[in-house]
Coordinates of C-alpha atoms in Angstrom, one line a residue:
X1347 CA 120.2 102.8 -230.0
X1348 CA 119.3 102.7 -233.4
X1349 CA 122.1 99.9 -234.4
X1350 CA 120.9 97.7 -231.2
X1351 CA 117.5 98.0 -232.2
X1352 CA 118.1 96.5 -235.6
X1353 CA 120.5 93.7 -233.8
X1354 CA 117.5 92.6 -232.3
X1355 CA 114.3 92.9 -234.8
X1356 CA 117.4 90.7 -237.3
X1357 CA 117.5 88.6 -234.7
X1358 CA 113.5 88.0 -233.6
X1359 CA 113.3 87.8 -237.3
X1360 CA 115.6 84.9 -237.8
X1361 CA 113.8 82.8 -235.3
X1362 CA 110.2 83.8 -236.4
X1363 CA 110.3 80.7 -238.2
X1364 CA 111.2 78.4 -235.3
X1365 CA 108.8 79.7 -233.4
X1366 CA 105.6 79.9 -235.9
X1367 CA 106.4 75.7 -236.3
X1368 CA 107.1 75.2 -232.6
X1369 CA 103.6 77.5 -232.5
X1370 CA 101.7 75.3 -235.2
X1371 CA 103.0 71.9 -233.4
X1372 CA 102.1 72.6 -230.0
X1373 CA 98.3 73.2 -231.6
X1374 CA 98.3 70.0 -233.6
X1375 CA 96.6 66.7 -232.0
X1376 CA 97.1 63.6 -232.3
X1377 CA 95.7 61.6 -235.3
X1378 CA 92.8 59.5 -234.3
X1379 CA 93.7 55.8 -234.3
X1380 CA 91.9 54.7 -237.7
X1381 CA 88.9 53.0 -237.3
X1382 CA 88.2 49.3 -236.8
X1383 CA 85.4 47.1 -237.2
X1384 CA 83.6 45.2 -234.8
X1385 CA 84.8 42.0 -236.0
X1386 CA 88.3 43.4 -236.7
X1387 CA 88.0 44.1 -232.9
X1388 CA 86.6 40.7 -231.7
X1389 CA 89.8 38.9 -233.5
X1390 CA 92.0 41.2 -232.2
X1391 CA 90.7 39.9 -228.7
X1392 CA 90.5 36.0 -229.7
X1393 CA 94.0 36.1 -230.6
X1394 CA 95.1 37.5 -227.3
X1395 CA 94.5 34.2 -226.3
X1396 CA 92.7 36.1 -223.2
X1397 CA 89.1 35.7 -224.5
X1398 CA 86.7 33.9 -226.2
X1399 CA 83.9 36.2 -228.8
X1400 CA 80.4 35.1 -229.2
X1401 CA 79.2 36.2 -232.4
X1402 CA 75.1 37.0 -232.5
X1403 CA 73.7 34.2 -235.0
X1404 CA 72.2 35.6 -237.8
X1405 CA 69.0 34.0 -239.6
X1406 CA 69.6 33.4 -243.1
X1407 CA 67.2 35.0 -245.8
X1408 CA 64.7 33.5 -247.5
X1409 CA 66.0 32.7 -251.2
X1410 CA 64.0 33.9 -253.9
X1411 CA 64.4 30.8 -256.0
X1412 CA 65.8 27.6 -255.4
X1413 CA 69.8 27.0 -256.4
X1414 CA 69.6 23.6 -259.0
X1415 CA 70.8 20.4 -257.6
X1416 CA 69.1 20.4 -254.1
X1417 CA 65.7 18.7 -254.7
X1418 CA 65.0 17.6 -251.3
X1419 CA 63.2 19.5 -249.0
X1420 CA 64.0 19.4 -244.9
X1421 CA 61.9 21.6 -242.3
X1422 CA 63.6 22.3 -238.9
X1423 CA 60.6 22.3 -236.2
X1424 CA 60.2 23.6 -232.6
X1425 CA 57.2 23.4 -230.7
X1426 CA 56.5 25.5 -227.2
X1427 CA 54.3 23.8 -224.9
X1428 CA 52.5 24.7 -221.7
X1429 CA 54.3 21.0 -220.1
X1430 CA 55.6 17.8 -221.1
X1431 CA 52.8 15.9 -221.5
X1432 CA 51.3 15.6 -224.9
X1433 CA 48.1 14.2 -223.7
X1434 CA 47.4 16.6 -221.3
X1435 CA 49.4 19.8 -222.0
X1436 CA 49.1 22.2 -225.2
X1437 CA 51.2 23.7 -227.9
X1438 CA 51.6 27.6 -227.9
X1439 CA 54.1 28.1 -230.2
X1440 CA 54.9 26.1 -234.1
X1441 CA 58.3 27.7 -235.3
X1442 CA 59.1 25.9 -238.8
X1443 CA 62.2 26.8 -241.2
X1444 CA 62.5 24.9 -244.6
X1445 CA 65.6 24.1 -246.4
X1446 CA 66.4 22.6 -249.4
X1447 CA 69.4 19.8 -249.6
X1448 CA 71.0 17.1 -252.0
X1449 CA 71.0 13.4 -251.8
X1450 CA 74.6 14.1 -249.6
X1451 CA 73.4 15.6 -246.9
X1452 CA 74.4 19.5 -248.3
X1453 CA 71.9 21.9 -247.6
X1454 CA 71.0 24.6 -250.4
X1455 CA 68.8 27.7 -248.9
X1456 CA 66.2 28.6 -246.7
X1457 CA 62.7 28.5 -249.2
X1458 CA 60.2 29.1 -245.9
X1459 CA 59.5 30.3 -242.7
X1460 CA 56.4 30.0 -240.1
X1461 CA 56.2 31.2 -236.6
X1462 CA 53.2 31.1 -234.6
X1463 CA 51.3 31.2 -231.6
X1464 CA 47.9 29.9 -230.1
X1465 CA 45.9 30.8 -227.5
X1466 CA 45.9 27.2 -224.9
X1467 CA 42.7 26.5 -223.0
X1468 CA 43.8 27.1 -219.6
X1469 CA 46.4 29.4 -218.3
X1470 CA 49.7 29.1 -219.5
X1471 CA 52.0 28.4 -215.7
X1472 CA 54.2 31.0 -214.9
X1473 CA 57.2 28.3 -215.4
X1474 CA 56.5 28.3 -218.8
X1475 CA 56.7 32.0 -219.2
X1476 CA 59.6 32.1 -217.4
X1477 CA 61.6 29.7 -219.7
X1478 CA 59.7 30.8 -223.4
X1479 CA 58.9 34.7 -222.5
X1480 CA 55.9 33.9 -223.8
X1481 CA 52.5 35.4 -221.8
X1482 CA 49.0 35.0 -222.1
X1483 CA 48.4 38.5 -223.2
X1484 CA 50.8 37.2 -226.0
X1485 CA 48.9 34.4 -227.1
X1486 CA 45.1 35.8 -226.4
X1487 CA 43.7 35.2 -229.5
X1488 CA 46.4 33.6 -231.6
X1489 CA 45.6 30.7 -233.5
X1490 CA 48.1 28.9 -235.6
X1491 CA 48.1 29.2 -239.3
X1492 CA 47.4 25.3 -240.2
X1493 CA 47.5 26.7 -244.4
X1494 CA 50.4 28.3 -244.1
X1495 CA 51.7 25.9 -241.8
X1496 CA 51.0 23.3 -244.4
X1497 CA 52.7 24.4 -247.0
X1498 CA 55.9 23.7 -245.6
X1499 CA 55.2 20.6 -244.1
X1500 CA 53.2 19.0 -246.8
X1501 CA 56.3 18.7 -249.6
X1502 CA 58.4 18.1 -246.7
X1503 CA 61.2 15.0 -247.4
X1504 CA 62.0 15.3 -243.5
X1505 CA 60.9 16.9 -240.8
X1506 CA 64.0 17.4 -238.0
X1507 CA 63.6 18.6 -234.3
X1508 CA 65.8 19.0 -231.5
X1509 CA 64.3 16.0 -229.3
X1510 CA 62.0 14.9 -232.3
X1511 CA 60.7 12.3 -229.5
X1512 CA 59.3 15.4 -227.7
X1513 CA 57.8 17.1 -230.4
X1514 CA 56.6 14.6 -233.1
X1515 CA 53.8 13.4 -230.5
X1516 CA 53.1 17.0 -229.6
X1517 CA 52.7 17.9 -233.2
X1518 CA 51.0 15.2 -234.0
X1519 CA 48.4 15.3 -231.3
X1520 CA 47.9 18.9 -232.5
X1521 CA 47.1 18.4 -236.4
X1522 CA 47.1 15.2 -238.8
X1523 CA 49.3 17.3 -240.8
X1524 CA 52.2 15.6 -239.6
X1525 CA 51.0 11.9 -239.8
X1526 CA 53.3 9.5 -242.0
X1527 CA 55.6 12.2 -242.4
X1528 CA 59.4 11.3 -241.6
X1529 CA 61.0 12.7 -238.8
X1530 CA 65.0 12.4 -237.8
X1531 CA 66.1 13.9 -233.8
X1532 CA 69.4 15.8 -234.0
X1533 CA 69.7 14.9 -230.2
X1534 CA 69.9 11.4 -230.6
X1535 CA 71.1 10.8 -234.3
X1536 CA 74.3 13.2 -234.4
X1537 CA 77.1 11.8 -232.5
X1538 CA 78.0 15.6 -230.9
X1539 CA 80.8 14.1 -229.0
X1540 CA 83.0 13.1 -231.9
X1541 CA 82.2 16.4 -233.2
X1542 CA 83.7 18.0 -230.2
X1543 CA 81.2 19.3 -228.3
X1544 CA 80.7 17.8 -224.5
X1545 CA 76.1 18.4 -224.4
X1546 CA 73.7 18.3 -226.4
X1547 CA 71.2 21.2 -225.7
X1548 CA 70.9 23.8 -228.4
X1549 CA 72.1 26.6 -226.0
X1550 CA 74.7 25.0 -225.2
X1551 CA 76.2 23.5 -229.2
X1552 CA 75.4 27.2 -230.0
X1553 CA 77.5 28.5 -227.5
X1554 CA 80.7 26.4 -228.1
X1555 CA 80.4 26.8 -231.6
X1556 CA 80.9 30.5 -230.8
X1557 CA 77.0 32.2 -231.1
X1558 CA 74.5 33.3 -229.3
X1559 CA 71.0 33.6 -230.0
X1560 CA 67.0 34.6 -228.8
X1561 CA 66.9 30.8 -227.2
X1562 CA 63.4 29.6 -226.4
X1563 CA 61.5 30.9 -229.1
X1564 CA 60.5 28.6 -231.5
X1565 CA 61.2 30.3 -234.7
X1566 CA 64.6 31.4 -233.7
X1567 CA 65.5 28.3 -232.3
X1568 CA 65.0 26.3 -235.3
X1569 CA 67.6 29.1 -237.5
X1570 CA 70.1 28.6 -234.8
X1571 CA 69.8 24.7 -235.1
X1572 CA 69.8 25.2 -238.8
X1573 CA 73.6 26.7 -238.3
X1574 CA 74.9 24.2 -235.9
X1575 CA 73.3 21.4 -238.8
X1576 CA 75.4 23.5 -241.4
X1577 CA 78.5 23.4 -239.2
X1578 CA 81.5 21.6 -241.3
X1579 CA 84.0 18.9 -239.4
X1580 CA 87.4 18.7 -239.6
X1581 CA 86.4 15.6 -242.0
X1582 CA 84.5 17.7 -243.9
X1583 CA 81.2 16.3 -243.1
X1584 CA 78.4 18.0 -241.9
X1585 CA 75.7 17.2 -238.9
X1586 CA 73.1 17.6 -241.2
X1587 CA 74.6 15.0 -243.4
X1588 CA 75.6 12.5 -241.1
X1589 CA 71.7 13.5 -239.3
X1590 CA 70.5 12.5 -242.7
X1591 CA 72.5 9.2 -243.2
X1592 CA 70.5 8.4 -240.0
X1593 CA 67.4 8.5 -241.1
X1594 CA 68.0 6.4 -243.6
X1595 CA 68.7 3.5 -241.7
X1596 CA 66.6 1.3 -240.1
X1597 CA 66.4 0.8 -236.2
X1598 CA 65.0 -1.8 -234.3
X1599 CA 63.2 -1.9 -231.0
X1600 CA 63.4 -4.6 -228.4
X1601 CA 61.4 -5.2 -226.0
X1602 CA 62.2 -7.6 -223.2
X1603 CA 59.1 -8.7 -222.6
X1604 CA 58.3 -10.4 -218.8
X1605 CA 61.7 -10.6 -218.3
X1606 CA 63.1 -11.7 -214.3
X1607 CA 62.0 -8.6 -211.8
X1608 CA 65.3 -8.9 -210.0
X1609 CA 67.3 -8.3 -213.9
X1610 CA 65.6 -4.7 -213.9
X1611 CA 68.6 -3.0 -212.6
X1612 CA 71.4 -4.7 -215.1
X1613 CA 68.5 -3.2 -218.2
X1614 CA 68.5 -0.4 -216.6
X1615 CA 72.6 0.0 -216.6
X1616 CA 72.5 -1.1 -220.0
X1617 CA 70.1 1.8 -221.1
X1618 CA 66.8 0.2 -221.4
X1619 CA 63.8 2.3 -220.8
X1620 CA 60.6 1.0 -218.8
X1621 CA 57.3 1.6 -220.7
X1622 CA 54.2 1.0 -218.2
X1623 CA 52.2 0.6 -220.9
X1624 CA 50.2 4.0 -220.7
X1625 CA 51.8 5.2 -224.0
X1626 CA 50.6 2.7 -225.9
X1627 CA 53.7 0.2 -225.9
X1628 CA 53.5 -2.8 -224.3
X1629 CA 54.3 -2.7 -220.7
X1630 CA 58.1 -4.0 -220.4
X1631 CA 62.0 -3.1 -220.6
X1632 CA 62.7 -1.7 -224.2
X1633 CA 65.7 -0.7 -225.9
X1634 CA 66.2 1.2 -229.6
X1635 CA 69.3 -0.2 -231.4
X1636 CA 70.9 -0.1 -234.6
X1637 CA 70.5 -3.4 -237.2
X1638 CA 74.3 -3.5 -236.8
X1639 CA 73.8 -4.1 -232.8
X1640 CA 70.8 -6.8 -233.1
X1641 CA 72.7 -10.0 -232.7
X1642 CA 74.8 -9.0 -229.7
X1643 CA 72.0 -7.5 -228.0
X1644 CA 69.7 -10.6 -228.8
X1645 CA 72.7 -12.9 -227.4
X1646 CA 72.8 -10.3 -224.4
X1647 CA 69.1 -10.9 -223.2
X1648 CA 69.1 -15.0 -223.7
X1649 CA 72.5 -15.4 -222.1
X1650 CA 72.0 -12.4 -219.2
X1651 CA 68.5 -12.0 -218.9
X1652 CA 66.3 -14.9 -219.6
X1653 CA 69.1 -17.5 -219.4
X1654 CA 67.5 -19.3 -221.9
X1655 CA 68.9 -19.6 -225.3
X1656 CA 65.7 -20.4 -226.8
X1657 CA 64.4 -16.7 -225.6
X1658 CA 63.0 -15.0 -228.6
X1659 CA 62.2 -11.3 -227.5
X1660 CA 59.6 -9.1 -229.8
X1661 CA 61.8 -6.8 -232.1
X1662 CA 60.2 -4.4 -234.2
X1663 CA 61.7 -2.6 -237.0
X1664 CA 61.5 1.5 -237.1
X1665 CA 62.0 3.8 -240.1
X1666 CA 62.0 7.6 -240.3
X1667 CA 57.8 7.2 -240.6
X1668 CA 57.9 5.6 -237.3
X1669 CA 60.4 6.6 -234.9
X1670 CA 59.9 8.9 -232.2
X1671 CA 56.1 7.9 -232.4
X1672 CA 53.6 8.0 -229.1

């Protein structure tokens, strides 16, 4: 008994050791994966090819001092409105974001920022608040800050909206703040289609140049157009800098004054707009086109048009300080 005993304790003793680590394995776990980032994440799924990231668009800071060598001054602006109709309908909301940028086109930082609401005399209509968010409990009371407001615009080299032909006459109903400053649309002066994008609307260039944002406020509006300005080309050139180039040039509107009733659909299909005279033009078939673009469009009207060689339409020439007037 005594010699099988100590057969057996030799033996549980040589495989003590096996079983301790075969103990100590079985109460290991697994190693956590090491952690990854959100954006380490969100290009792990781009390059899957199986989805596309929107990244939340950030507002830049406001610098402390200006960088040297960007001397000009630019303020993004966005007005909210309770309609369309400058005459009859009210801003609610001013949302302003200065910039500084060089005689190219590059921008420098953001110097300034205003955002602000007023309190409209009627009502704002619940279409309105459905589209902005903003209420009338929001606005009771608000006034805009025309000081503060002013000290943006004031030293402003150019002023830039998203449909500045919506929101120059709104603004300038509002406030002679605005009057003889120069204005430049980033709808109608950036060619978005050779830039790769197939619309226009904010939303949507902030979308397909992979960001979301708060849209429809007018404050956060004008930081996400600020990025989409900022955005390089494959040419390296900017839209801010070709927007810019734009508003240096001249433009020239043509009105074809009592031109033939029955031509009003061929000026229409060649993207002339009627005026009926209620917005102080003259009441007739008008057209905006480059210098470049003056002769064949003069040579269209005689030859298509008026049929009369002799035909010598009013053309007036448009800067910055006049363009997307009343």
């Amino acid at each position: 008994m005594s010699v099988h005993r100590d057969s057996q304790l030799d033996m549980f003793a040589k495989a003590a050791p096996a079983i301790a680590e075969a103990r100590s394995l079985s109460r290991r776990r697994p190693s956590p994966p090491a952690a990854r980032s959100d954006e380490d994440m969100a290009r792990a799924l781009e390059e899957s090819g199986n989805y596309r990231i929107l990244r939340k668009l950030a507002a830049r800071p406001v610098a402390a001092a200006r960088q040297p060598g960007f001397p000009r001054l630019g303020v993004i602006l966005d007005t909210e409105t309770t309609g369309l109709n400058h005459r009859s309908d009210e801003i609610i909301e001013i949302g302003a974001v200065a910039f500084t940028f060089d005689d190219t086109g590059a921008i420098g930082d953001v110097v300034g920022i205003y955002g602000g609401l007023q309190q409209p005399s009627r009502p704002i209509p619940a279409d309105i608040t459905k589209l902005t968010g903003i209420t009338d409990g929001m606005v009771e009371g608000q006034v805009i800050d025309i000081r503060s407001l002013s000290a943006l615009i004031e030293p402003a080299d150019l002023i830039i909206a998203h449909n500045a032909g919506f929101d120059r006459p709104f603004c300038e109903a509002f406030t002679p703040l605005f009057a003889g400053k120069a204005w430049a649309c980033s709808v109608s002066e950036i060619d978005w289609s050779a830039r790769g994008f197939e619309g226009t609307k904010l939303g949507y260039l902030v979308g397909q140049a992979g960001y979301f944002h708060e849209g429809h406020r007018a404050v956060d509006d004008c930081h996400a157009l600020l990025e989409i300005l900022d955005r390089q080309h494959r040419d390296g050139d900017s839209a801010f800098a070709e927007l810019y180039r734009a508003s240096q040039r001249s433009r020239i509107r043509i009105f074809a004054e009592h031109s033939p009733f029955e031509m009003k659909d061929h000026l229409k299909a060649r993207g002339y707009r009627w005026s009926d005279g209620s917005d102080g033009r003259m009441k007739s078939w008008w057209i905006e086109v480059g210098e470049e673009d003056l002769g064949d469009e003069l040579s269209y009207l005689r030859s298509e048009i008026y049929r009369w060689k002799e035909a010598d339409p009013l053309i007036v020439r448009l800067t910055a300080f006049d363009r997307f007037k009343l």
